[in-house]
Coordinates of C-alpha atoms in Angstrom, one line a residue:
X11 CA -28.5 -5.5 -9.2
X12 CA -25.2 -3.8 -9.4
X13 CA -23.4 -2.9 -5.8
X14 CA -21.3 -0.2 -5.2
X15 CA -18.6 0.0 -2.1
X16 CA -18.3 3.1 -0.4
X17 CA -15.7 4.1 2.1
X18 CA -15.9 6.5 4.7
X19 CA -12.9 7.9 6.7
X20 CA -13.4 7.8 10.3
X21 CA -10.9 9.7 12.7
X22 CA -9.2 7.1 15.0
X23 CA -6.5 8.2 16.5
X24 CA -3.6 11.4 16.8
X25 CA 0.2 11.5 16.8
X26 CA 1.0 13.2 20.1
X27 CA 4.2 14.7 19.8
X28 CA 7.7 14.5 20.2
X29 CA 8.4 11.5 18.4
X30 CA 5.8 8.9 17.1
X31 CA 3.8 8.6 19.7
X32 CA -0.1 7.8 19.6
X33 CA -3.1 9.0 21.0
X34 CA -7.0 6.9 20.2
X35 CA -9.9 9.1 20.6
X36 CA -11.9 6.8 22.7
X37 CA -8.8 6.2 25.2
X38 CA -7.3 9.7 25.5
X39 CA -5.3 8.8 29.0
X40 CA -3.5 5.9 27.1
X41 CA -0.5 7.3 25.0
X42 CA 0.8 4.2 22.5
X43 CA 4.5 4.5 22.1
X44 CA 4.6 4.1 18.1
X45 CA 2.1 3.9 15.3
X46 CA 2.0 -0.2 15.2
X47 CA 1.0 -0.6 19.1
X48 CA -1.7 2.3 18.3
X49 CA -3.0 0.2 15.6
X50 CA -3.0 -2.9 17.5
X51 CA -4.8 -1.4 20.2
X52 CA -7.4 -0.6 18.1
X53 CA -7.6 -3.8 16.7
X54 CA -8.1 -5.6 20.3
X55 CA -10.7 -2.6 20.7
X56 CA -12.9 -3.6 18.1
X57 CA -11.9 -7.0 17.5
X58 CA -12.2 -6.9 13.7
X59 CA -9.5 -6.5 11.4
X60 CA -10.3 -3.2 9.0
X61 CA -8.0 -0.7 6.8
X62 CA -6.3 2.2 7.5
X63 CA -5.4 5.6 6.3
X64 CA -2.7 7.8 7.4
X65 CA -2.7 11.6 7.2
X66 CA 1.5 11.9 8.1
X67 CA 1.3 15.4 7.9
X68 CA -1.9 15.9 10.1
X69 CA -0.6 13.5 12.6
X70 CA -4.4 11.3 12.0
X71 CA -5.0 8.3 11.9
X72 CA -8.3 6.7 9.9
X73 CA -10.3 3.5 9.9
X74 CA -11.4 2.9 6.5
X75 CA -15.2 1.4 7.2
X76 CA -16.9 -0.1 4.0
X77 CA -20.6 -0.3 3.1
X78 CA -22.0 -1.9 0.2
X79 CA -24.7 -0.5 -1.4
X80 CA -26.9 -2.0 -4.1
X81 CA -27.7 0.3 -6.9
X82 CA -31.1 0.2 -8.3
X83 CA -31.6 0.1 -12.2
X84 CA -33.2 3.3 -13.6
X85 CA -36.7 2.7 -15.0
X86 CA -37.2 3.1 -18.3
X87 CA -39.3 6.6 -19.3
X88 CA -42.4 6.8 -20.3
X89 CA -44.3 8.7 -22.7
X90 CA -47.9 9.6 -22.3
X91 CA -48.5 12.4 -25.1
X92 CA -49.1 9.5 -27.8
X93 CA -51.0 6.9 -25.6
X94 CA -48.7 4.8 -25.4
X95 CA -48.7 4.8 -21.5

């Protein structure tokens, strides 16, 4: 069976302004001083290492989480109007 890998974006964090300071959704009273101690927070937060995608002019940050999905072949048709079923 073929797999296919999907991705899907999940919202992990927000720049809180001025400067490059960083915010995580599920710590909201903890304010990261720059992107790279925001991202290392989330790392000892989950405790797995994942990718990321930043939105610079949104001021997000995303967890790219991965699934792998197996795609199942497409039967082949079948004709009945002859019999041949």
């Amino acid at each position: 069976m073929e797999k296919e890998i999907k991705e899907e974006l999940v919202l992990i964090a927000k720049r809180c302004p001025p400067g490059d300071q960083w915010v995580l959704l599920s710590d909201p009273n903890h304010v990261y001083p720059s992107l790279t101690d925001a991202l290392e927070g989330y790392f000892q937060e989950v405790g797995q290492p994942c990718d990321f995608r930043l939105s610079p002019i949104k001021g997000e940050l995303y967890a790219i989480v991965s699934t792998v999905a197996e795609i199942k072949p497409i039967p082949p048709k079948k004709f009945n109007m002859y019999g041949d079923y």
